[in-house]
XYZ file of C-alpha atoms in Angstrom:
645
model
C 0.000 0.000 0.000
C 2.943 2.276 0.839
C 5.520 1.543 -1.923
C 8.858 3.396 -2.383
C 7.690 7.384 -3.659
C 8.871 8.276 -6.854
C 8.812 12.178 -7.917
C 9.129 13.172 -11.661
C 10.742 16.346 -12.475
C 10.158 18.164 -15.701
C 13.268 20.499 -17.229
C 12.038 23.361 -19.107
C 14.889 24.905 -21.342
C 14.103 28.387 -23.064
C 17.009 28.702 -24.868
C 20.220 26.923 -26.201
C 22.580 28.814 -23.530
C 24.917 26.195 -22.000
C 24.882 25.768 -17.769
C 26.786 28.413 -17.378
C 24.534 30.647 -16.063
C 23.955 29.449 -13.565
C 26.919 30.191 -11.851
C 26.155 33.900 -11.715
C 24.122 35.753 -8.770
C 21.009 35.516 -7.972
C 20.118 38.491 -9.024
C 21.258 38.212 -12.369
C 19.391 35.005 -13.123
C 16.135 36.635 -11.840
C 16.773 39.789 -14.241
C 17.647 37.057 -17.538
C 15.010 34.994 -16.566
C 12.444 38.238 -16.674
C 13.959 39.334 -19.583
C 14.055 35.954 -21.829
C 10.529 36.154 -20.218
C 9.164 39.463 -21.927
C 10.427 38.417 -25.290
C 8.252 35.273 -25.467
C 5.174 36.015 -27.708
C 1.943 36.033 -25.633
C 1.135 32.414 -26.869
C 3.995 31.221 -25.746
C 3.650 32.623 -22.469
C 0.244 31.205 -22.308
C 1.195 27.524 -23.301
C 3.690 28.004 -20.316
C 1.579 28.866 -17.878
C -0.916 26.172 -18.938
C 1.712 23.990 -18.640
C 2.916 24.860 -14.885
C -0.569 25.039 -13.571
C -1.408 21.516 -15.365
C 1.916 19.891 -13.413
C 0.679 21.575 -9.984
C -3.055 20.109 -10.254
C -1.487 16.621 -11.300
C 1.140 17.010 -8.384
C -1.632 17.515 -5.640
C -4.111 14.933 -7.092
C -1.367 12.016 -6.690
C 0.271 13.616 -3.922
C -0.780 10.356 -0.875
C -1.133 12.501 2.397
C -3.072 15.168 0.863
C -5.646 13.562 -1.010
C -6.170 11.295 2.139
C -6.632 14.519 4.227
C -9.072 15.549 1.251
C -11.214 12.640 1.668
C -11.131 13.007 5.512
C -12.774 16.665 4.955
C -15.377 15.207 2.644
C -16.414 11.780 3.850
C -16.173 12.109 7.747
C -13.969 9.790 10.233
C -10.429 8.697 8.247
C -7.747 6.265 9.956
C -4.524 8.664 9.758
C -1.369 7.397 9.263
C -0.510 7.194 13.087
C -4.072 5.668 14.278
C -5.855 9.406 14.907
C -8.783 10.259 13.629
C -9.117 13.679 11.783
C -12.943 14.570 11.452
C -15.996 13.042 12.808
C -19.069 13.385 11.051
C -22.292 10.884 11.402
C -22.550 8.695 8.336
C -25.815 8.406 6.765
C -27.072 4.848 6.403
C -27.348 4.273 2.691
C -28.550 1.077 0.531
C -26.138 0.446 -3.217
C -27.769 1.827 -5.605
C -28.391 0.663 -8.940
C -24.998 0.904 -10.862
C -24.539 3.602 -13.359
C -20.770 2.456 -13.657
C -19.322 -0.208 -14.277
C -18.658 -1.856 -10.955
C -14.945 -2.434 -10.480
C -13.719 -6.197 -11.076
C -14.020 -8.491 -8.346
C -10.760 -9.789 -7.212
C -9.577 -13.265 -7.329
C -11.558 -15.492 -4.911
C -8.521 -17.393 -3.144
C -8.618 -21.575 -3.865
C -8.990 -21.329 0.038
C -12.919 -20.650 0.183
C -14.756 -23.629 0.894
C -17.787 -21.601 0.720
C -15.166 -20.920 -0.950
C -20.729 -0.293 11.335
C -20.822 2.624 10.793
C -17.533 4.296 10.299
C -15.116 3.565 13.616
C -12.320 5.648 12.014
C -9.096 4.107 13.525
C -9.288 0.784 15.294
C -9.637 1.047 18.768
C -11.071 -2.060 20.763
C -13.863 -1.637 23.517
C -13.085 -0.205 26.810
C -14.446 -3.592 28.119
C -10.755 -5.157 26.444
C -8.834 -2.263 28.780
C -10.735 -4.474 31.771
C -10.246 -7.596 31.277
C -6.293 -7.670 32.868
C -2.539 -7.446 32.020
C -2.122 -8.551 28.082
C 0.808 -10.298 29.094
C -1.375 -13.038 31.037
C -0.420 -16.634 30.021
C -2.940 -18.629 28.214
C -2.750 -21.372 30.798
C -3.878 -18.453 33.421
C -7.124 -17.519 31.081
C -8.087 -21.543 30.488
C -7.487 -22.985 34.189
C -10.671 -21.932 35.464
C -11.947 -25.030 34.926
C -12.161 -27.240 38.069
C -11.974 -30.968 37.848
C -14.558 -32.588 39.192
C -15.554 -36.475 39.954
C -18.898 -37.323 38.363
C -21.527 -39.975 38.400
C -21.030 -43.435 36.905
C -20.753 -43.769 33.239
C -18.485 -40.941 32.852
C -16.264 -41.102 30.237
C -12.335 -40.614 31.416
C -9.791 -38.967 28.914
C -6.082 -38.211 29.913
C -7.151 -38.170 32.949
C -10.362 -35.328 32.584
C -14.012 -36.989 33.672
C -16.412 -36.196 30.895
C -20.431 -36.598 31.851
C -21.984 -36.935 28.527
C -24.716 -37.236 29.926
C -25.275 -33.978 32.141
C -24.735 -30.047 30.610
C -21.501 -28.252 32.263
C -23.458 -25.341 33.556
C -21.535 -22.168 32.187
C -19.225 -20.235 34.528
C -19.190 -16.356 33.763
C -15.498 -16.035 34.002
C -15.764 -15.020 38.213
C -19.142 -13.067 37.220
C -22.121 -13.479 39.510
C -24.711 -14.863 37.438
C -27.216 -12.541 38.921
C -24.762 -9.585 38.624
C -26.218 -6.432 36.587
C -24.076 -7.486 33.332
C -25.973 -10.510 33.355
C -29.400 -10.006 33.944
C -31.547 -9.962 30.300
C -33.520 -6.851 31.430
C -31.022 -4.914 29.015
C -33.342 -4.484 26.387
C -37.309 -4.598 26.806
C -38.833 -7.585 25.348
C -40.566 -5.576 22.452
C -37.040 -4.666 21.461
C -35.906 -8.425 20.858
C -38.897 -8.809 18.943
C -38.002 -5.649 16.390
C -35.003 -7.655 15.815
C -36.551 -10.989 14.962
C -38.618 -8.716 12.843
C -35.698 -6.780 11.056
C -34.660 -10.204 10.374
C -37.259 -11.611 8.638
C -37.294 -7.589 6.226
C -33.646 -8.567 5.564
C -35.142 -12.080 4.513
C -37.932 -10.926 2.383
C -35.183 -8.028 0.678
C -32.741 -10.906 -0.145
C -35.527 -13.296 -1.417
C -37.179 -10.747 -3.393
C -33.946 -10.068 -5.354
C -33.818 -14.100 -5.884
C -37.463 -14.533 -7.024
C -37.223 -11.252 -9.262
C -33.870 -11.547 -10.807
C -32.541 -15.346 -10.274
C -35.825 -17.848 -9.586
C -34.620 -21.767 -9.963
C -30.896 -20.705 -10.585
C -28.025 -21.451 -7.906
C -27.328 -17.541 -7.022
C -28.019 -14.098 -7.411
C -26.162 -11.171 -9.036
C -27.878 -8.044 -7.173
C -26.400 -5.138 -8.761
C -26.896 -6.900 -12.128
C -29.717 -8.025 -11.390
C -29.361 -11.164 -13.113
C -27.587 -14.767 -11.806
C -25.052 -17.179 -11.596
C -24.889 -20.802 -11.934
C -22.882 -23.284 -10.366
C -24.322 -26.533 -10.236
C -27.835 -25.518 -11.565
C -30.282 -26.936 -9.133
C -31.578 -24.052 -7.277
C -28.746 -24.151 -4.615
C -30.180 -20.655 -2.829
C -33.558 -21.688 -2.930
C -33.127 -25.050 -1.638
C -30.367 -23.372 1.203
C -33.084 -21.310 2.320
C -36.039 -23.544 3.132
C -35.800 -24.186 6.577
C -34.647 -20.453 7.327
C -38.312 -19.554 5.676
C -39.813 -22.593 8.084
C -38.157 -21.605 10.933
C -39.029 -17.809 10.308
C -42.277 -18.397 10.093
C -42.246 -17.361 6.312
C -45.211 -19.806 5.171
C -45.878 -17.740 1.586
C -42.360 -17.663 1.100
C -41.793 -21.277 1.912
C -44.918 -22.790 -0.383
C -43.760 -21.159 -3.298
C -40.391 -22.290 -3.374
C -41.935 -26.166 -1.907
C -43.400 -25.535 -5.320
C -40.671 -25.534 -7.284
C -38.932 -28.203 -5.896
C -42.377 -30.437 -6.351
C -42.802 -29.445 -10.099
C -39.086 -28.554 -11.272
C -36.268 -29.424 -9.339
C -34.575 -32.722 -11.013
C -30.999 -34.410 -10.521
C -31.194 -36.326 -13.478
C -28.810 -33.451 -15.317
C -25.783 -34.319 -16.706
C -23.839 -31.988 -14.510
C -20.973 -32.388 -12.547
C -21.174 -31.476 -8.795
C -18.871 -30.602 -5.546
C -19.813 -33.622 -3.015
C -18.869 -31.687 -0.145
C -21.210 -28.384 -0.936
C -24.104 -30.475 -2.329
C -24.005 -32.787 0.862
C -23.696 -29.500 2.787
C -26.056 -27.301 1.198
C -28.983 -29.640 -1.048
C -28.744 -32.841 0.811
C -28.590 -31.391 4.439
C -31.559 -28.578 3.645
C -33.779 -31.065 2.121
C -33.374 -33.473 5.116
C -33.714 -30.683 7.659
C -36.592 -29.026 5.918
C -38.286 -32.818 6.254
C -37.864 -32.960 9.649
C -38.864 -29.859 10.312
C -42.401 -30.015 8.186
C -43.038 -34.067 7.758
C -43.763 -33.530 4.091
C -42.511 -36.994 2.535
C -41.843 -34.644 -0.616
C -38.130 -33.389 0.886
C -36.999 -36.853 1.610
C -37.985 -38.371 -1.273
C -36.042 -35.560 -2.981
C -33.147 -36.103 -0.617
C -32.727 -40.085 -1.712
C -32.362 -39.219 -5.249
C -29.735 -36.517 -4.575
C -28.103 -38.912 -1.805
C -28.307 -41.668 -4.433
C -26.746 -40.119 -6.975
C -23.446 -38.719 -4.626
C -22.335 -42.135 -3.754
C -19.978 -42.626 -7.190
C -17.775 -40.796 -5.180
C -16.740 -43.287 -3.100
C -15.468 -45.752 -5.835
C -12.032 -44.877 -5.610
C -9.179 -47.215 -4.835
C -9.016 -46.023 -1.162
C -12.648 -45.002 -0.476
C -11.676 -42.074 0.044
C -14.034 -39.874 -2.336
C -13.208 -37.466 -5.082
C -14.225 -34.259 -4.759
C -16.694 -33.913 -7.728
C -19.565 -36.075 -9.105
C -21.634 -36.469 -12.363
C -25.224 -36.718 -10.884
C -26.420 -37.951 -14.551
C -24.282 -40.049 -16.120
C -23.161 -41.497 -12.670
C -19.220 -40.984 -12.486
C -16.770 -39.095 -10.361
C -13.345 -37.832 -10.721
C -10.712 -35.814 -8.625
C -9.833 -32.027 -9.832
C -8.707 -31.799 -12.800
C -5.284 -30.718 -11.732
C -4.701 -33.243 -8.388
C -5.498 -36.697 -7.618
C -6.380 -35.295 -3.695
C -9.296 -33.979 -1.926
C -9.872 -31.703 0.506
C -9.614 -32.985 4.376
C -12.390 -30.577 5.706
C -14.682 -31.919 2.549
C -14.064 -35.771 2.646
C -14.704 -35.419 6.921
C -17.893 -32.805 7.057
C -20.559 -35.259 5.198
C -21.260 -37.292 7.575
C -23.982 -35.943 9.657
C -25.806 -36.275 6.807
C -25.541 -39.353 5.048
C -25.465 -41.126 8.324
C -29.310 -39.600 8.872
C -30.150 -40.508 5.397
C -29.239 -44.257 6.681
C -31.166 -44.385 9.364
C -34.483 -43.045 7.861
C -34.494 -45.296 4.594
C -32.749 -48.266 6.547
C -30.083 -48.340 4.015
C -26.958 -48.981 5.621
C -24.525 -47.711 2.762
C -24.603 -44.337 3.237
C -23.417 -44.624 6.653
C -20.642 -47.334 6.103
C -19.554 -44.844 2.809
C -18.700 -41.598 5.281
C -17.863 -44.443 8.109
C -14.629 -45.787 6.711
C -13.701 -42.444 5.931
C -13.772 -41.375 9.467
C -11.594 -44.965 10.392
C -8.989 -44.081 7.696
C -8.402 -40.370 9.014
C -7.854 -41.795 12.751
C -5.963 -44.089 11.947
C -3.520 -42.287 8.753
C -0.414 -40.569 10.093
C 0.712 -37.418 9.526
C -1.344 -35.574 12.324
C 0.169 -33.094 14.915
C -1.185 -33.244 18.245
C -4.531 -34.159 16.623
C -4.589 -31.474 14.287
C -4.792 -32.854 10.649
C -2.973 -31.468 7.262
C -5.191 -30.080 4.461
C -5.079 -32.754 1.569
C -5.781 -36.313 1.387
C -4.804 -38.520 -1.659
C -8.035 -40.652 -2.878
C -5.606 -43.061 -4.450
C -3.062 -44.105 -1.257
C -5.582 -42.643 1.189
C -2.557 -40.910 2.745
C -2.111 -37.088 3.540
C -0.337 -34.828 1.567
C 1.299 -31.478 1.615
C 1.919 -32.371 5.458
C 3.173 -30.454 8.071
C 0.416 -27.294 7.258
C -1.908 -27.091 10.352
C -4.698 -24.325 9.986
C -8.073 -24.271 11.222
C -9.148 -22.391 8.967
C -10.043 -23.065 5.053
C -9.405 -27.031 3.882
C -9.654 -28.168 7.822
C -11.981 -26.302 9.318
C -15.157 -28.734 9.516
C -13.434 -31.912 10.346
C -13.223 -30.601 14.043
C -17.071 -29.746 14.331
C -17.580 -32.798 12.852
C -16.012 -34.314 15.588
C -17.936 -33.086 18.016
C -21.173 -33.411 16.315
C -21.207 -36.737 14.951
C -20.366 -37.336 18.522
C -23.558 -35.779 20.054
C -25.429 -36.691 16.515
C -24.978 -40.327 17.787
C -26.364 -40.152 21.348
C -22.611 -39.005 22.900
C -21.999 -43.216 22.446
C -19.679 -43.222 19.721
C -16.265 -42.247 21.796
C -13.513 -42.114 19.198
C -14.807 -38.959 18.119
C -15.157 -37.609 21.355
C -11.515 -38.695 21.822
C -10.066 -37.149 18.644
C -11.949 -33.955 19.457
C -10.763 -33.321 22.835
C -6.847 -34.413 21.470
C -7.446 -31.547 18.620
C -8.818 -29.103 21.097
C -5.425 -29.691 23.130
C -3.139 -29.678 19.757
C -4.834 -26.199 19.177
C -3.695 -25.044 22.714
C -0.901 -26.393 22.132
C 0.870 -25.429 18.946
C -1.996 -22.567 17.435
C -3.283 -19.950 20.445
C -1.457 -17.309 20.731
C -2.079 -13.780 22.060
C -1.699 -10.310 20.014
C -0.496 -7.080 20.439
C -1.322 -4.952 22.564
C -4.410 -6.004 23.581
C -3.886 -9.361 23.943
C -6.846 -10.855 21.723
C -6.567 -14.622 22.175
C -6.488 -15.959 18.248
C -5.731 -19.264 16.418
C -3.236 -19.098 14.079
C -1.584 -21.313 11.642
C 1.097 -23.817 11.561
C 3.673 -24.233 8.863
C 6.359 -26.585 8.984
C 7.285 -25.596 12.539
C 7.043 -22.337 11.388
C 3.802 -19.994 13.688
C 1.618 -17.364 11.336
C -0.630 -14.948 12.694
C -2.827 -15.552 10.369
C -7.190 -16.502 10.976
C -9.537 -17.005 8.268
C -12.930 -15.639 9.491
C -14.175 -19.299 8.804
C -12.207 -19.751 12.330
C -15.077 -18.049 13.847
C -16.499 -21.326 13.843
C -14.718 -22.836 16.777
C -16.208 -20.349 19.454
C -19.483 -22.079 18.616
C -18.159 -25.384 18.792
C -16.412 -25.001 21.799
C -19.546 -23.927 23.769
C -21.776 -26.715 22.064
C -19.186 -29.242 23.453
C -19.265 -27.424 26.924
C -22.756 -27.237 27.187
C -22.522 -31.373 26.327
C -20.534 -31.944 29.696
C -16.941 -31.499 28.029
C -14.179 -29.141 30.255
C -15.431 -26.110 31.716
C -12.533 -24.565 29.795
C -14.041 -25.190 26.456
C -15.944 -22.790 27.294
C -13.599 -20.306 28.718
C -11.493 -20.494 25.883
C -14.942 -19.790 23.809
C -15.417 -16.332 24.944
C -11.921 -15.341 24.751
C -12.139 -16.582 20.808
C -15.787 -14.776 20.568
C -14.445 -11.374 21.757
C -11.598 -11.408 18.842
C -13.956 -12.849 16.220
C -15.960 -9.926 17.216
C -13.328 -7.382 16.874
C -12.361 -8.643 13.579
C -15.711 -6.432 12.939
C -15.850 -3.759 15.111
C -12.274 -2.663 14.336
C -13.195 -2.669 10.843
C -14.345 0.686 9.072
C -17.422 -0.378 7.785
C -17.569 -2.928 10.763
C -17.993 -6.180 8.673
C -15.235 -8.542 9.131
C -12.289 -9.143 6.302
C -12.333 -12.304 5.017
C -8.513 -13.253 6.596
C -6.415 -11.100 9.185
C -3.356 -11.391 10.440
C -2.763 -10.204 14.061
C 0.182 -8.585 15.809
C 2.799 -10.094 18.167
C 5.156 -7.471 18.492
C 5.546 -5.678 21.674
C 4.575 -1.376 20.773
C 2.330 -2.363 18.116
C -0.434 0.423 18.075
C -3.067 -2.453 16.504
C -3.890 -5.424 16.908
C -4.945 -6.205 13.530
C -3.614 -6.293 10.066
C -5.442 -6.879 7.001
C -3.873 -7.650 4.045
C -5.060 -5.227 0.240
C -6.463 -8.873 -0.962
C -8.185 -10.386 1.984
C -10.749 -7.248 3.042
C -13.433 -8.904 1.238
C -16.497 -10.023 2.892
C -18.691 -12.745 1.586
C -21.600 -12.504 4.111
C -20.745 -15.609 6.123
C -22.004 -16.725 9.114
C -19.355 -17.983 11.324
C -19.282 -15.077 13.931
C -23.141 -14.634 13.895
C -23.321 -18.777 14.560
C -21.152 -18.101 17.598
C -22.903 -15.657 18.856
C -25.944 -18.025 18.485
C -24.023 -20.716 21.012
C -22.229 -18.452 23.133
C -26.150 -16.656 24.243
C -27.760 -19.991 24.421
C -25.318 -20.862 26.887
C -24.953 -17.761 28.729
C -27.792 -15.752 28.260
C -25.093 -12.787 28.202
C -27.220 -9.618 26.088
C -23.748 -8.378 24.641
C -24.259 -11.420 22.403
C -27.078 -10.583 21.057
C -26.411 -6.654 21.117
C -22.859 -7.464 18.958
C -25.164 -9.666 16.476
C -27.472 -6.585 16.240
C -24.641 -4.329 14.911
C -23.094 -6.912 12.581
C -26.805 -6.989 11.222
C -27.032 -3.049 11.376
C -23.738 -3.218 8.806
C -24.586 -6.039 6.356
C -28.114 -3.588 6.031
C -25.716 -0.256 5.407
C -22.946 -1.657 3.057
C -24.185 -4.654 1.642
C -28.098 -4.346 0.909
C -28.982 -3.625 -2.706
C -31.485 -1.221 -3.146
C -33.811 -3.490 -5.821
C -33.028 -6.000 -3.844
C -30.841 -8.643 -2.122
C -27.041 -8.274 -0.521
C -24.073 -8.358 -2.354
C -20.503 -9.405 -1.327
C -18.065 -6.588 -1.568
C -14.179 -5.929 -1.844
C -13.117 -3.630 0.496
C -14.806 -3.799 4.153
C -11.991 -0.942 5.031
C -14.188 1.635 2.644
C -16.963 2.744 3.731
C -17.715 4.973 0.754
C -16.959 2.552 -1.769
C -17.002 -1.145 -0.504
C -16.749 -2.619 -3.757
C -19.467 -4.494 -4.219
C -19.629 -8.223 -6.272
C -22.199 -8.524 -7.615
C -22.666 -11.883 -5.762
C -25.189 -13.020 -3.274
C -24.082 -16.145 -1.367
C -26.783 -18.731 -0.824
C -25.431 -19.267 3.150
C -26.324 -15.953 3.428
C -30.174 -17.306 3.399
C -29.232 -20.163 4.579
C -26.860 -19.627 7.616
C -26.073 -16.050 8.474
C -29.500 -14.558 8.527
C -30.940 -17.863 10.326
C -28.494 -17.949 13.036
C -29.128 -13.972 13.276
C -33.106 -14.775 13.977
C -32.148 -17.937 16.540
C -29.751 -15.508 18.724
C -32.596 -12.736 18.869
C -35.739 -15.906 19.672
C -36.691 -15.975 23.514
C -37.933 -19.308 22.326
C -35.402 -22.153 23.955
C -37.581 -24.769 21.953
C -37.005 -22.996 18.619
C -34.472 -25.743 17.377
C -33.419 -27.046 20.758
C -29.749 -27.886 20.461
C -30.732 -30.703 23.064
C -32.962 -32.299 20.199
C -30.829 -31.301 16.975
C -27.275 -30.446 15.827
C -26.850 -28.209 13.086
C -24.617 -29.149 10.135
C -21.773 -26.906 8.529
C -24.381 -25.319 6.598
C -26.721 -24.589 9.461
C -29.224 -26.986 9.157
C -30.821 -28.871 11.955
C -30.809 -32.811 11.688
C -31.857 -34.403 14.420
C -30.307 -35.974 17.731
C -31.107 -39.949 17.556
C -33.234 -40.958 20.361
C -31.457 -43.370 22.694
C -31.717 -46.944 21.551
């Protein structure tokens, strides 16, 4: 962004006298100087003061500082170069209007996407980060609160930690009294919870009009185009979004798109298809959306898509390939490696296990079974923590020695968990190689920035730490109170907040307060930030991963800053990313407030994830998908619990 200043410098000559003049006075150069002056014609004169006045404008329109200071006068709040903030003026909420302009390229989406506020000037945490103790606090110090405890009989024993799976840890608020004034819910009057469930369901009905006007039946919307984009073709936002609409209470919504699914939706195309992102997104939404309404129409829908997926698994390890002809019946690895991703072969399984057990067909199950056998038993792992790539020929990990839970990895560990709790909390090898990752994280990943202290999960490379977190990291706060709440260590859950606070900040510190898509964070002692974001990683794609969070973390704790944080993140996707003829768009540049950038691209997670976990953290309704009778997959929809046998 800062690169080495160059300054041009233009030599006017007005005659052919050698240098030697200028080794007289002063005084004499002024006089020649006048003189050679006055016997230019007036045209000449003119074409040189056009000239000098042209090189002045173009010297203060590319001169850095002051153009920044321009835009500072004009556009209100501006980060200065040493973390001040010039002017403060209130920004006006605004929706993107219809382009007139071309809208500026998107930048390359990294191979690293598995899904794939108003303006803060400079970023400055919270005071409530100034209170929370000396930044130079050992991790062990803020995850030791946990007390070890003996339980009943039954408990399940692991490296020497007793884990009830059969009793909820109940949540301790970090030395907080739970009746304490930061903890009681009377925050916000109950009418104001319910014009949040309600400003969720608007940002629904904006987003879905966009899809019925502008992209009905196709995979995903172009907003400012107003047109769409295909990826698969078979309706992937539509069929994302049909328990969001169910569980919104969106019934008109919901029966026209059950429509389309009756009269049009069909697998028998000859297209190929991800297996990962159509196990995630069509396989998991139909089979949620059945549970949720009984209509025998989703499942029956759901067999044929689950039927057609399995050719993936015919590979010489049984380890699938990454991409499968739904028509013809084939499957192949990318085009350009024999391996699949670890996060993708690992983060099917919650739902072809339930497609088992409600058509009594055991194959889908012993498919994503051995799979699960093979990556416990495979070497290559660090601690627990698994590399990124897995060969479908040897059934062996590749590129090793890359830990990172972030894109490529990121699933496998809430997998873990949740085929775990899926299963009844019976099947204990997951349990075991969840709590062994949760250590390898502690281990070799947390670390602590600067000079703050945000607690953050960085990356692993050949021995070698990064500071580096994808915003699909946001994940694990989520995960860790899920497994908490399940009876797991007490600090799971400690180690939650500490996580939910930075994923937080990864927004609030931002100037349009959406998150970037990566950052990296600071270690050095005297740095004035904590966070770093990198020219091609400010991007924001609307995902959920923070907003889930903040869904598990208020469950649990029933802590209002939850929600209140949720509310803002809201607040911002409504002020930089809402179209004005409607739906959201991605955008570029979440450091911009006057321009983000937009895409032109409207995930279908958006529908299906981010604005459904926004409406379960602002529900008073403890029954409204129970997390003690279902378990949401990666793609945030509900499967059920099995009953105990």
């Amino acid at each position: 962004m800062h690169g080495s200043s160059r300054q041009d410098f233009v030599s006017i000559s007005f005659d052919g006298q050698g240098s030697s003049s200028y080794n007289n006075s002063k005084q004499w150069r002024r006089q020649s100087c006048w003189r050679k002056w006055k016997q230019l014609s007036r045209l000449q004169r003119c074409l040189l003061l056009f000239i000098v006045v042209l090189l002045v404008i173009c010297g203060l329109a590319s001169y850095p500082s002051l153009t920044k200071h321009l835009k500072g006068l004009t556009s209100g709040d501006q980060e200065t170069e040493g973390g001040s903030t010039s002017i403060q003026r209130p920004v006006v909420p605004h929706l993107l209007p219809e382009p007139i302009k071309q809208i500026q390229p998107a930048l390359t989406e990294t191979l690293s996407q598995r899904r794939l506020p108003n303006k803060r000037g400079p970023p400055v945490l919270q005071n409530r980060l100034q209170k929370r103790g000396n930044a130079s606090d050992t991790l062990m110090d803020d995850v030791a609160d946990g007390k070890k405890e003996d339980r009943d009989e039954g408990a399940i024993r692991w490296r020497g930690t007793v884990i009830d799976a059969n009793r909820a840890v109940e949540d301790v608020k970090d030395g907080e009294n739970k009746d304490s004034p930061t903890n009681q819910r009377a925050k916000l009057p109950k009418d104001a919870d319910t014009s949040r469930l309600e400003a969720v369901r608007d940002a629904f009905r904006h987003a879905w009009k966009g899809y019925k006007d502008f992209a009905w039946g196709h995979d995903e919307l172009r907003p400012i185009s107003k047109s769409y984009s295909e990826w698969f073709g078979l309706g992937l936002t539509l069929i994302d979004a049909l328990d969001t609409m169910w569980i919104l209470g969106l019934k008109a919504e919901f029966e026209e798109a059950k429509a389309w699914v009756a009269t049009e939706l069909s697998f028998n195309k000859n297209v190929d298809v991800n297996l990962f992102e159509s196990t995630i997104r069509i396989l998991g939404g139909l089979l949620s959306t059945y549970h949720l309404t009984g209509d025998g129409l989703f499942l029956e829908k759901a067999k044929d898509i689950g039927s057609r997926l399995m050719p993936a698994f015919n590979t010489p390890s049984k380890i699938p390939y990454s991409d499968v002809n739904i028509g013809k019946g084939t499957a192949h690895p990318p085009h350009w490696t024999s391996d699949s991703t670890v996060a993708e072969v690992t983060s099917i399984q919650l739902e072809f296990r339930e497609l088992s057990r409600l058509t009594q067909d055991p194959q889908y199950q012993a498919a994503v079974a051995e799979i699960m056998r093979q990556v416990h038993m495979v070497g290559g792992k660090q601690d627990g923590l698994v590399p990124m790539f897995i060969n479908t020929n040897s059934g062996q990990f590749t590129h090793q020695g890359v830990y990172t839970l972030g894109a490529r990895a990121d699933s496998y560990y809430e997998y873990l968990l949740k085929q775990w709790i899926q299963g009844g909390k019976k099947e204990n090898q997951f349990l075991e190689d969840y709590l062994q990752a949760v250590e390898g994280v502690k281990k070799n990943l947390l670390q602590k920035s600067s000079p703050n202290g945000l607690t953050f999960v960085g990356e692993l490379s050949h021995g070698h730490f990064s500071p580096k977190m994808d915003h699909l990291v946001c994940f694990l706060p989520g995960t860790l109170a899920l497994g908490a709440h399940s009876g797991l260590p007490v600090d799971h859950m400690v180690l939650a907040k500490q996580l939910m606070e930075t994923c937080y900040q990864m927004y609030v510190q931002m100037e349009t307060g959406l998150s970037p898509e990566i950052v990296h964070f600071n270690m050095h002692h005297g740095s004035t930030q904590d966070i770093d974001v990198k020219l091609a990683d400010r991007h924001n794609l609307l995902r959920p991963e923070t907003v889930e969070s903040l869904f598990y973390l208020y469950r649990f704790t029933k802590d209002q800053k939850y929600r209140d944080w949720g509310w803002e993140i809201l607040q911002n996707f409504n002020k930089y990313t809402k179209v004005s003829t409607g739906g959201y768009t991605s955008i570029n540049n979440v450091r911009d407030p006057d321009y983000p950038s937009p895409r032109d691209k409207m995930e279908s997670f958006f529908l299906g994830e981010t604005l459904k976990y926004l409406f379960l953290l602002f529900s008073d309704d403890p029954d409204l998908i129970s997390l003690d009778q279902y378990v949401f997959n990666t793609e945030a929809h509900p499967l059920p619990i099995w009953p105990a046998s």
